[in-house]
Coordinates of C-alpha atoms in Angstrom, one line a residue:
Chain K
M1 CA 30.4 17.4 27.5
K2 CA 29.8 16.1 24.4
E3 CA 26.9 13.9 26.3
V4 CA 25.8 16.0 28.9
K5 CA 24.6 18.4 25.7
R6 CA 23.6 14.9 24.9
I7 CA 21.3 14.7 28.3
A8 CA 20.4 18.0 27.9
S9 CA 18.7 17.8 24.9
L10 CA 16.8 15.0 25.4
A11 CA 15.4 15.7 28.3
K12 CA 14.9 19.5 26.0
L13 CA 16.7 21.9 28.4
S14 CA 19.0 25.0 27.7
I15 CA 22.5 24.8 29.3
K16 CA 24.8 27.5 28.8
E17 CA 28.7 26.9 27.3
N18 CA 29.1 28.3 30.5
E19 CA 27.2 26.4 32.4
L20 CA 28.9 22.4 31.0
E21 CA 31.3 22.7 33.0
S22 CA 30.0 22.7 36.4
F23 CA 27.1 20.0 35.2
V24 CA 30.1 18.2 34.2
A25 CA 31.7 18.3 37.1
E26 CA 27.7 17.2 39.3
F27 CA 27.3 14.5 36.4
N28 CA 30.7 13.0 37.8
K29 CA 29.5 13.1 41.2
I30 CA 26.5 11.5 40.8
L31 CA 27.9 8.6 38.9
S32 CA 30.9 7.9 40.9
Y33 CA 28.1 7.2 43.6
I34 CA 26.1 5.5 41.6
D35 CA 28.7 3.6 40.9
Q36 CA 29.5 2.4 44.6
L37 CA 26.3 -0.1 42.8
S38 CA 28.5 -2.1 40.5
K39 CA 31.4 -3.0 43.7
A40 CA 28.4 -4.9 45.3
D41 CA 29.0 -8.2 44.9
I42 CA 25.5 -10.4 43.2
E43 CA 26.8 -13.2 42.0
D44 CA 24.2 -15.6 43.6
V45 CA 21.6 -13.1 43.5
S46 CA 19.1 -13.0 40.4
P47 CA 17.2 -10.0 39.7
Y48 CA 14.2 -8.9 41.3
Y49 CA 11.4 -7.3 39.8
E50 CA 8.6 -8.5 42.3
L51 CA 6.5 -5.9 44.0
N52 CA 4.8 -8.9 46.1
R53 CA 1.6 -7.4 44.5
Q54 CA 1.5 -10.9 42.0
D55 CA -1.7 -10.8 39.6
R56 CA -3.1 -7.7 41.5
F57 CA -5.6 -6.9 38.6
R58 CA -8.5 -4.4 38.5
E59 CA -12.4 -5.4 36.4
D60 CA -13.1 -3.4 33.9
V61 CA -15.2 -1.4 35.4
V62 CA -15.6 2.7 34.1
E63 CA -15.3 5.0 37.5
S64 CA -15.3 8.8 36.7
Y65 CA -13.4 11.4 38.5
P66 CA -14.3 15.0 38.7
D67 CA -12.6 17.3 35.9
E68 CA -11.7 20.4 38.0
V69 CA -8.6 18.6 39.5
I70 CA -7.2 19.1 35.0
K71 CA -8.6 23.2 35.7
K72 CA -6.3 23.1 39.0
I73 CA -3.3 21.9 37.3
A74 CA -2.9 23.1 33.8
P75 CA -1.9 26.6 33.9
E76 CA -4.3 27.5 30.5
E77 CA -7.1 26.1 29.1
S78 CA -8.9 26.2 26.2
D79 CA -12.8 24.3 25.7
S80 CA -11.8 21.5 28.5
Q81 CA -7.9 21.1 26.8
I82 CA -4.9 21.6 27.6
V83 CA -2.4 25.0 26.6
V84 CA 0.2 24.1 25.8
P85 CA 3.7 26.9 22.6
R86 CA 3.2 25.4 19.7
I87 CA 4.7 21.8 19.6
I88 CA 4.8 21.4 15.3
Chain G
M1 CA 18.2 -4.6 -12.2
Q2 CA 15.1 -6.3 -10.2
L3 CA 14.5 -4.4 -7.0
E4 CA 11.3 -6.2 -4.4
A5 CA 10.4 -4.5 -1.3
V6 CA 10.6 -5.9 2.2
I7 CA 7.5 -4.6 4.4
G8 CA 7.4 -5.4 7.8
L9 CA 4.9 -3.4 10.2
E10 CA 4.0 -2.3 12.9
T11 CA 0.2 -2.8 14.1
H12 CA -1.5 -0.4 16.7
I13 CA -4.8 -2.2 17.6
E14 CA -6.6 -0.1 20.1
L15 CA -7.9 -2.3 23.0
S16 CA -12.7 -1.2 22.6
T17 CA -12.5 -2.3 26.8
K18 CA -14.6 -0.1 28.8
S19 CA -11.9 1.4 31.5
K20 CA -8.7 2.6 30.4
M21 CA -4.8 0.0 31.3
F22 CA -4.1 1.7 34.1
C23 CA -7.0 3.1 35.8
P24 CA -11.4 3.4 35.5
C25 CA -11.1 6.7 34.1
S26 CA -14.3 5.7 30.3
T27 CA -12.1 4.8 27.1
D28 CA -15.5 6.6 25.2
F29 CA -14.4 8.5 22.3
G30 CA -15.2 12.0 21.0
A31 CA -15.9 13.1 25.3
K32 CA -15.2 16.4 26.2
P33 CA -11.9 16.9 25.6
N34 CA -9.9 15.7 29.7
S35 CA -13.2 14.2 31.3
H36 CA -11.8 10.5 31.3
T37 CA -8.6 12.3 33.1
C38 CA -7.7 11.1 37.1
P39 CA -4.8 11.3 39.4
V40 CA -3.4 7.9 37.0
C41 CA -3.6 9.0 33.7
L42 CA -2.7 12.7 34.9
A43 CA 0.7 10.9 36.0
L44 CA 0.0 13.2 39.2
P45 CA 2.6 12.8 42.5
G46 CA 1.7 9.4 44.3
A47 CA -0.7 7.5 42.2
L48 CA -0.2 3.9 41.1
P49 CA -1.4 2.2 38.7
V50 CA -3.8 -0.4 37.8
M51 CA -3.8 -3.4 35.3
N52 CA -7.3 -4.1 33.9
K53 CA -7.9 -7.4 33.3
Q54 CA -9.8 -7.2 30.8
A55 CA -7.3 -5.4 28.7
V56 CA -4.9 -8.7 29.2
E57 CA -7.9 -11.2 28.1
Y58 CA -8.2 -9.8 25.0
G59 CA -4.8 -9.6 23.9
I60 CA -4.8 -14.0 25.0
K61 CA -7.5 -13.5 22.8
L62 CA -6.2 -12.3 19.8
A63 CA -3.0 -14.6 20.6
L64 CA -4.7 -17.3 20.9
A65 CA -6.5 -16.8 17.4
L66 CA -3.6 -16.0 15.8
G67 CA -1.1 -18.8 17.7
C68 CA 1.4 -16.9 19.4
D69 CA 2.8 -18.3 21.9
I70 CA 1.6 -16.5 25.4
S71 CA 4.7 -15.7 27.9
P72 CA 4.2 -17.2 31.4
V73 CA 5.7 -14.2 32.9
S74 CA 5.6 -11.2 31.3
R75 CA 7.1 -7.7 32.4
F76 CA 5.8 -3.3 32.1
D77 CA 8.6 -1.2 31.3
R78 CA 8.7 2.9 30.7
K79 CA 9.5 4.3 27.3
Q80 CA 10.8 7.5 27.7
Y81 CA 10.2 10.5 25.6
F82 CA 9.3 14.0 25.9
Y83 CA 6.1 15.0 24.2
P84 CA 2.6 17.1 25.7
D85 CA 0.4 13.9 24.7
L86 CA 2.3 11.8 27.1
P87 CA 1.7 13.7 31.2
K88 CA 4.0 11.0 32.3
G89 CA 7.8 11.9 30.4
Y90 CA 7.2 7.8 29.4
Q91 CA 4.5 5.6 28.2
I92 CA 3.7 2.2 30.5
S93 CA 4.9 -0.2 27.2
Q94 CA 6.4 -4.2 26.8
Y95 CA 9.5 -4.0 25.9
E96 CA 12.8 -6.6 26.8
Y97 CA 9.8 -9.5 27.5
P98 CA 6.3 -9.1 25.4
A99 CA 4.0 -11.5 27.1
F100 CA 3.2 -12.5 23.0
I101 CA 5.6 -14.1 20.7
G102 CA 5.0 -15.1 17.1
G103 CA 1.5 -16.8 15.9
T104 CA 0.9 -16.1 12.1
V105 CA -1.3 -14.1 10.4
E106 CA -2.9 -16.2 6.7
L107 CA -2.8 -13.4 3.3
S108 CA -5.9 -15.3 0.8
E109 CA -3.6 -17.1 -1.5
G110 CA -2.5 -19.1 1.3
K111 CA 1.0 -17.2 2.2
R112 CA 1.6 -16.1 5.9
I113 CA 2.8 -13.5 8.0
H114 CA 4.9 -14.1 10.9
L115 CA 4.9 -12.4 13.7
T116 CA 7.7 -10.9 15.9
R117 CA 5.1 -10.7 19.1
I118 CA 2.4 -8.8 20.0
H119 CA 2.7 -6.5 23.2
I120 CA 0.9 -4.9 25.6
E121 CA 0.5 -1.5 26.6
E122 CA -1.1 2.3 26.7
D123 CA -1.9 4.5 24.0
A124 CA -1.3 9.1 24.3
G125 CA -3.1 11.6 24.0
K126 CA -4.5 13.7 21.5
N127 CA -3.0 16.6 20.4
I128 CA -4.0 19.6 17.8
H129 CA -2.1 22.3 16.8
G130 CA -3.1 25.9 16.0
A131 CA -3.2 27.2 12.4
G132 CA -1.3 30.2 11.3
A133 CA -0.6 32.8 13.3
D134 CA -1.8 31.0 17.1
N135 CA 1.4 29.4 18.4
H136 CA -0.3 26.9 20.1
S137 CA -0.9 23.5 20.3
Y138 CA -4.0 22.3 21.8
V139 CA -4.3 18.8 24.4
D140 CA -6.8 16.1 25.0
L141 CA -5.7 13.0 27.1
N142 CA -8.7 11.6 27.2
R143 CA -6.8 8.5 25.0
A144 CA -3.8 8.8 26.6
G145 CA -3.9 5.7 28.5
V146 CA -6.5 3.5 26.8
P147 CA -5.1 0.2 26.2
L148 CA -3.1 -0.8 23.9
L149 CA -1.7 -4.1 21.4
E150 CA 1.4 -3.1 20.0
M151 CA 1.6 -6.5 16.7
V152 CA 5.4 -6.7 15.3
T153 CA 6.0 -8.8 11.8
E154 CA 8.8 -9.9 10.1
P155 CA 9.6 -8.1 6.9
E156 CA 7.9 -10.2 4.7
I157 CA 5.4 -8.3 3.1
T158 CA 6.1 -7.8 -0.6
S159 CA 4.0 -5.4 -1.3
P160 CA 1.4 -2.1 -0.7
E161 CA -1.1 -4.6 -1.7
E162 CA -0.3 -7.3 0.5
A163 CA 0.8 -4.7 3.6
S164 CA -3.6 -3.5 3.4
E165 CA -4.5 -7.1 2.6
F166 CA -2.7 -7.8 5.8
L167 CA -4.3 -5.0 7.7
R168 CA -8.1 -5.6 7.1
K169 CA -7.1 -9.3 7.9
I170 CA -6.2 -7.8 11.6
R171 CA -9.4 -5.4 11.1
Q172 CA -11.7 -8.6 10.9
I173 CA -10.1 -10.6 13.5
V174 CA -10.1 -8.2 15.8
R175 CA -14.0 -8.1 15.5
Y176 CA -14.9 -11.5 15.3
L177 CA -13.0 -11.8 18.8
G178 CA -14.8 -8.4 20.2
I179 CA -11.8 -7.2 21.3
S180 CA -11.6 -3.4 19.2
D181 CA -14.4 -1.9 16.7
G182 CA -10.8 -2.0 13.7
N183 CA -12.1 1.3 13.1
M184 CA -9.4 3.0 10.7
E185 CA -10.9 6.7 10.8
E186 CA -11.3 6.6 14.7
G187 CA -7.9 6.0 15.4
S188 CA -9.0 2.2 16.3
L189 CA -6.6 0.4 14.3
R190 CA -3.1 2.2 13.6
C191 CA -0.4 1.1 11.8
D192 CA 4.1 2.3 11.3
A193 CA 5.2 0.9 7.4
N194 CA 9.4 -0.9 7.6
I195 CA 10.3 -0.2 4.1
S196 CA 14.1 -0.7 2.4
L197 CA 14.4 -2.4 -1.1
K198 CA 16.8 -5.0 -1.8
P199 CA 18.0 -6.5 -5.1
N200 CA 16.4 -10.3 -5.5
S201 CA 19.2 -11.9 -5.8
S202 CA 20.5 -10.6 -2.6
S203 CA 19.6 -11.2 1.2
T204 CA 21.2 -8.2 3.2
L205 CA 18.6 -5.5 3.1
G206 CA 19.2 -2.1 2.0
N207 CA 18.7 0.2 4.7
K208 CA 15.1 0.8 6.0
V209 CA 13.0 3.7 5.8
E210 CA 9.8 3.7 8.7
I211 CA 6.7 5.4 7.5
K212 CA 4.6 7.0 10.8
N213 CA 0.6 7.0 12.0
L214 CA -0.2 5.4 8.6
N215 CA -4.7 5.9 9.5
S216 CA -6.2 3.6 6.2
F217 CA -5.4 1.2 4.0
K218 CA -5.9 3.8 1.1
H219 CA -3.2 5.3 2.5
V220 CA -0.9 2.1 3.5
E221 CA -1.3 0.5 0.5
K222 CA -0.1 5.5 -1.8
A223 CA 2.3 5.4 0.7
L224 CA 4.2 2.2 0.4
R225 CA 4.0 3.1 -4.0
F226 CA 5.4 5.7 -3.1
E227 CA 8.4 4.6 -0.8
I228 CA 9.2 2.1 -3.6
K229 CA 9.4 4.3 -6.4
R230 CA 11.0 7.2 -4.3
Q231 CA 14.2 4.1 -2.7
K232 CA 13.9 2.9 -6.9
E233 CA 14.9 5.8 -8.0
L234 CA 16.9 6.5 -5.4
I235 CA 19.0 3.3 -5.9
L236 CA 19.1 3.7 -9.8
S237 CA 20.8 7.0 -9.9
D238 CA 24.0 5.2 -7.2
Q239 CA 22.5 7.1 -4.3
E240 CA 22.3 6.3 -0.5
I241 CA 18.7 5.6 0.9
A242 CA 19.3 7.7 4.6
Q243 CA 17.4 5.8 7.4
E244 CA 14.6 8.0 8.8
T245 CA 11.5 8.5 10.1
R246 CA 9.2 9.4 7.4
L247 CA 6.0 10.5 7.7
F248 CA 2.9 10.7 4.9
N249 CA 1.8 13.7 2.7
P250 CA -2.4 11.8 2.1
H251 CA -3.4 15.3 0.2
E252 CA -0.1 14.7 -1.9
S253 CA 0.4 11.4 -1.6
V254 CA 3.9 11.7 -0.5
T255 CA 6.6 10.8 2.3
Y256 CA 8.5 13.1 3.4
S257 CA 11.7 13.0 5.9
M258 CA 10.5 14.3 9.8
R259 CA 13.6 12.6 11.2
S260 CA 16.9 11.2 10.6
K261 CA 18.5 8.1 12.3
E262 CA 21.1 10.1 14.4
D263 CA 18.4 12.6 16.3
S264 CA 16.4 9.0 16.6
F265 CA 15.3 8.9 20.5
E266 CA 16.8 7.1 23.2
Y267 CA 14.3 5.8 25.0
R268 CA 15.6 4.6 28.1
Y269 CA 13.7 1.8 28.7
F270 CA 13.2 0.6 31.9
P271 CA 11.2 -1.7 34.6
E272 CA 8.3 -0.6 35.3
P273 CA 8.5 -0.6 38.9
D274 CA 4.8 1.0 40.2
L275 CA 3.5 -2.6 38.6
P276 CA 3.9 -5.9 39.6
L277 CA 5.2 -8.4 36.4
L278 CA 2.4 -9.4 34.3
K279 CA 1.7 -13.5 35.0
I280 CA -0.6 -15.8 32.5
S281 CA -1.4 -19.0 34.0
E282 CA -2.4 -22.1 31.8
E283 CA -5.6 -21.9 33.5
W284 CA -6.5 -18.9 32.8
I285 CA -5.4 -19.2 29.2
A286 CA -7.8 -22.1 29.2
E287 CA -11.0 -20.2 30.4
V288 CA -10.5 -17.7 27.4
E289 CA -10.3 -20.0 25.0
K290 CA -13.4 -21.2 25.6
T291 CA -14.1 -18.1 24.8
I292 CA -12.9 -17.9 21.5
P293 CA -15.6 -17.7 18.7
E294 CA -15.4 -19.4 15.7
L295 CA -12.9 -17.0 13.3
P296 CA -13.3 -16.2 10.4
D297 CA -10.5 -18.3 7.6
D298 CA -13.3 -21.3 9.5
K299 CA -15.9 -20.2 8.5
K300 CA -16.0 -19.5 5.1
T301 CA -13.8 -23.2 4.6
R302 CA -17.6 -24.9 6.4
F303 CA -19.5 -21.8 4.4
V304 CA -18.4 -23.7 1.6
K305 CA -18.5 -27.1 2.7
Q306 CA -21.8 -26.6 4.3
Y307 CA -24.3 -25.3 1.8
G308 CA -22.4 -25.9 -1.4
I309 CA -22.0 -22.6 -1.5
T310 CA -18.9 -20.9 -3.7
D311 CA -15.2 -19.8 -2.2
Y312 CA -16.1 -15.7 -3.2
D313 CA -19.6 -16.0 -2.1
A314 CA -18.3 -17.7 0.6
G315 CA -15.4 -15.2 1.4
V316 CA -18.0 -12.1 0.4
L317 CA -20.0 -13.8 3.2
T318 CA -18.1 -14.6 6.0
E319 CA -16.6 -10.9 5.9
S320 CA -18.4 -9.5 9.3
A321 CA -19.6 -12.5 12.2
E322 CA -23.0 -10.3 11.6
L323 CA -23.4 -11.4 8.3
A324 CA -21.8 -14.4 8.5
D325 CA -24.8 -15.3 11.6
Y326 CA -27.5 -12.8 9.1
Y327 CA -27.7 -16.3 6.3
E328 CA -27.5 -18.1 7.8
A329 CA -30.7 -17.4 10.1
C330 CA -32.1 -17.3 6.4
C331 CA -30.7 -20.6 6.1
K332 CA -32.6 -21.5 8.6
K333 CA -35.4 -20.6 7.0
S334 CA -35.5 -22.1 3.6
A335 CA -33.3 -24.9 1.8
N336 CA -32.3 -22.9 -0.9
S337 CA -28.6 -21.9 0.1
A338 CA -26.7 -21.3 -3.0
Q339 CA -29.4 -19.0 -4.1
I340 CA -29.6 -17.2 -1.0
A341 CA -25.7 -16.7 -0.3
H342 CA -26.3 -14.9 -3.6
L343 CA -29.7 -12.6 -3.7
I344 CA -27.5 -11.4 0.0
S345 CA -24.2 -11.1 -2.0
T346 CA -25.2 -9.9 -5.7
E347 CA -28.8 -7.6 -4.1
L348 CA -28.8 -7.4 -0.7
L349 CA -25.3 -6.1 0.1
A350 CA -25.4 -4.2 -3.1
I351 CA -28.6 -1.7 -2.3
T352 CA -27.8 -1.0 1.6
K353 CA -23.9 -0.4 0.3
K354 CA -25.8 2.5 -2.0
T355 CA -28.4 3.2 0.2
G356 CA -25.8 2.8 3.3
Q357 CA -27.8 1.1 5.0
D358 CA -27.1 -2.5 7.0
F359 CA -27.8 -5.3 5.6
S360 CA -30.0 -6.5 8.6
V361 CA -33.2 -3.9 7.8
V362 CA -34.1 -6.8 5.2
K363 CA -35.3 -9.5 8.1
P364 CA -33.7 -12.6 7.2
E365 CA -36.8 -14.4 6.4
Y366 CA -37.6 -12.2 3.9
V367 CA -34.6 -12.7 2.2
A368 CA -35.4 -16.9 2.6
R369 CA -39.1 -15.5 1.0
V370 CA -37.8 -15.0 -1.9
S371 CA -35.1 -17.7 -2.3
E372 CA -38.9 -19.2 -2.1
L373 CA -40.8 -17.9 -4.4
M374 CA -38.7 -17.9 -7.3
D375 CA -38.3 -22.1 -6.3
K376 CA -41.4 -22.0 -7.0
G377 CA -41.4 -19.9 -9.7
S378 CA -43.8 -17.2 -8.4
I379 CA -41.2 -14.7 -9.1
S380 CA -38.8 -15.0 -11.6
I381 CA -34.9 -13.5 -11.1
K382 CA -35.6 -9.8 -12.1
I383 CA -38.9 -9.9 -9.6
A384 CA -36.8 -10.9 -7.3
K385 CA -33.8 -7.9 -8.2
Q386 CA -36.2 -6.0 -8.0
L387 CA -38.2 -6.0 -4.4
F388 CA -34.6 -6.1 -2.9
P389 CA -34.7 -2.3 -3.4
M390 CA -39.0 -1.9 -2.8
M391 CA -37.6 -4.2 0.8
A392 CA -35.1 -2.4 1.9
E393 CA -37.5 1.0 1.7
T394 CA -40.0 -0.4 3.1
G395 CA -39.0 -2.4 5.8
D396 CA -42.4 -4.6 4.4
D397 CA -42.4 -8.3 3.6
P398 CA -41.9 -10.3 0.1
D399 CA -45.5 -11.2 0.2
S400 CA -47.4 -7.9 1.1
I401 CA -44.7 -5.6 -2.3
I402 CA -45.2 -8.3 -4.9
K403 CA -49.7 -8.1 -3.1
K404 CA -49.3 -4.4 -3.5
K405 CA -47.1 -3.9 -6.7
G406 CA -49.2 -7.0 -8.8
L407 CA -45.5 -8.6 -8.8
M408 CA -46.6 -12.7 -9.3
Q409 CA -45.6 -14.6 -11.6
I410 CA -47.5 -14.9 -14.7
S411 CA -47.8 -18.9 -15.6
D412 CA -51.3 -18.5 -17.2
S413 CA -50.0 -19.5 -20.0
S414 CA -53.7 -18.6 -21.9
A415 CA -52.9 -15.1 -20.4
I416 CA -49.1 -15.5 -22.4
E417 CA -50.6 -16.5 -25.7
K418 CA -53.2 -13.8 -25.9
I419 CA -49.3 -11.0 -24.8
V420 CA -47.2 -13.3 -28.1
D421 CA -50.1 -13.3 -30.3
S422 CA -50.7 -10.0 -30.1
I423 CA -46.8 -9.1 -30.3
L424 CA -46.1 -11.6 -33.5
E425 CA -48.9 -10.1 -34.8
V426 CA -47.8 -6.5 -34.7
N427 CA -44.2 -7.9 -35.4
Q428 CA -43.8 -9.6 -38.8
E429 CA -41.9 -8.7 -40.3
N430 CA -39.1 -11.1 -37.7
V431 CA -41.6 -13.3 -37.6
T432 CA -40.5 -14.2 -41.3
K433 CA -36.8 -13.4 -40.5
F434 CA -37.2 -16.4 -37.7
R435 CA -39.1 -18.1 -40.1
A436 CA -36.7 -17.8 -42.6
G437 CA -33.7 -19.6 -40.2
K438 CA -32.7 -16.2 -37.9
T439 CA -33.8 -18.0 -35.3
K440 CA -31.6 -15.4 -33.0
V441 CA -35.0 -13.1 -33.4
L442 CA -36.4 -15.5 -30.6
G443 CA -34.7 -13.0 -27.9
F444 CA -36.1 -10.5 -29.3
F445 CA -40.0 -11.2 -29.2
V446 CA -38.6 -12.8 -25.5
G447 CA -37.9 -9.2 -24.6
E448 CA -40.8 -7.7 -25.5
V449 CA -43.6 -10.4 -24.2
M450 CA -41.2 -9.0 -21.2
K451 CA -41.2 -5.5 -22.3
K452 CA -45.0 -5.9 -22.1
T453 CA -45.2 -7.9 -18.6
R454 CA -42.5 -5.7 -16.7
G455 CA -41.2 -8.8 -15.8
K456 CA -42.8 -10.9 -14.7
A457 CA -43.9 -13.6 -17.5
N458 CA -42.7 -16.8 -16.5
P459 CA -40.1 -17.4 -19.1
K460 CA -40.1 -20.3 -19.4
I461 CA -43.9 -21.0 -20.5
V462 CA -42.8 -17.8 -22.7
N463 CA -40.6 -19.7 -24.6
Q464 CA -41.9 -22.7 -25.6
I465 CA -45.5 -20.5 -26.3
L466 CA -43.2 -18.1 -28.6
L467 CA -41.3 -21.8 -30.1
K468 CA -44.7 -24.2 -30.9
K469 CA -46.0 -19.7 -32.5
L470 CA -43.6 -19.3 -34.3
N471 CA -42.2 -23.1 -35.6
A472 CA -46.3 -24.1 -36.5
D473 CA -47.4 -21.7 -38.3
N474 CA -44.6 -22.9 -39.8
G475 CA -45.8 -26.0 -41.6

């Protein structure tokens, strides 16, 4: 229960007390599903990070992107800045 | 109880690439908000980051300059946190396997500060918070995704002054390398400081406090000075120092608590699946090594040796690569390198600092010419001192200023003799004093002659003539 509360606060989500119980159950279900992974035998398998895209670099060249995109995704803007509820 | 400060710095260096770390958006400072954004740095679904080769190369340059070990393979990780300056909800950084490990920075007294690591990451955007009744924050993501190097030192810095010297040194080196403008005011160089106090007999460190977002050399010093005092008082009154993150308030020169350790973020790092491992080959390193210029310390040592100038002058002249080049350009035109060094560090830099001009307003050949005229005895140091403000103001060469203002030194004995005679005549009292043995009044006479000639008389000849006259008539 404490764990769920902490994760909710890290994710900036508010969870009502009466919802907690059901979330704990759901979390446990997901965790036990993921836990299947830890049963796999990986004794002889080395970690794999490679994406077969090694040495893929960009040259340092500027390309601009039409700035309407920000207008489309930001619900509210002021002088081209995205407006959000005050943070501090 | 003697308490010793133990300080470690985390310095963020914004790289001066043209485009961002993982997308081709411009990194120009001061553009219209959000005009330098694209699906990658806005974190739109499906957009993929691609590494900027130049940014990695700049990292290699700094690593080579500071003697870091360059990891043949390093990895990018996601650092998760929620804040509106970070559209993805995570920052692409390097955690477990940084690109560069170790290295040292040498301070002026020869003390070496060891580095833990330097890694590559992306910058976040910028928030402006509404004041008063305005309960909004405003987000500009132009800076989101700009390449950064984060440099972490071992806790080996022991005073606020040392911390600021370390940062100045880093600024000097990144500017020499041409990898960052190092401008603290524009945020190209930012620093967080970790500080704790320990009794100097003890080897265990006290609780650590982190001070965030120090964005000028002065702030770094002031914040650390305040923090040392605050922690000292707590320790001496037997109170616990809370392990926490604090912010510096520059208006009051105090630090205040931002969050305690219990509230500290759990960043939940994991490998960035959208990027391949960063591989840096020996060949690549060798290529980059060819582009490393002579670094400040080496240049300083060479200047002392090659030009026979003082350690101090060499330090001033190698402050920036541009100034060092300027000095060498002057020395190519005239041989008296020690005198030229002195003219630049005391005259030229003094005047341009006052007017806010760049030292290059006075052409190097003009400085060389002033030195030459002094060597020839055509002008005195006094006239040279007058020439620099005039050259800076008009951009004219010294010869034409001397001609226009009639500043050529008077070395003509008969002309000086006449002036000496007239001065001796109206100052009989002092003449008598001199002859009575008060030879100190000679200075008074020299001063009078200089006043009358507006500094133009050749001081050597003035002295000769004065002594001759004062002594001769005595017999």
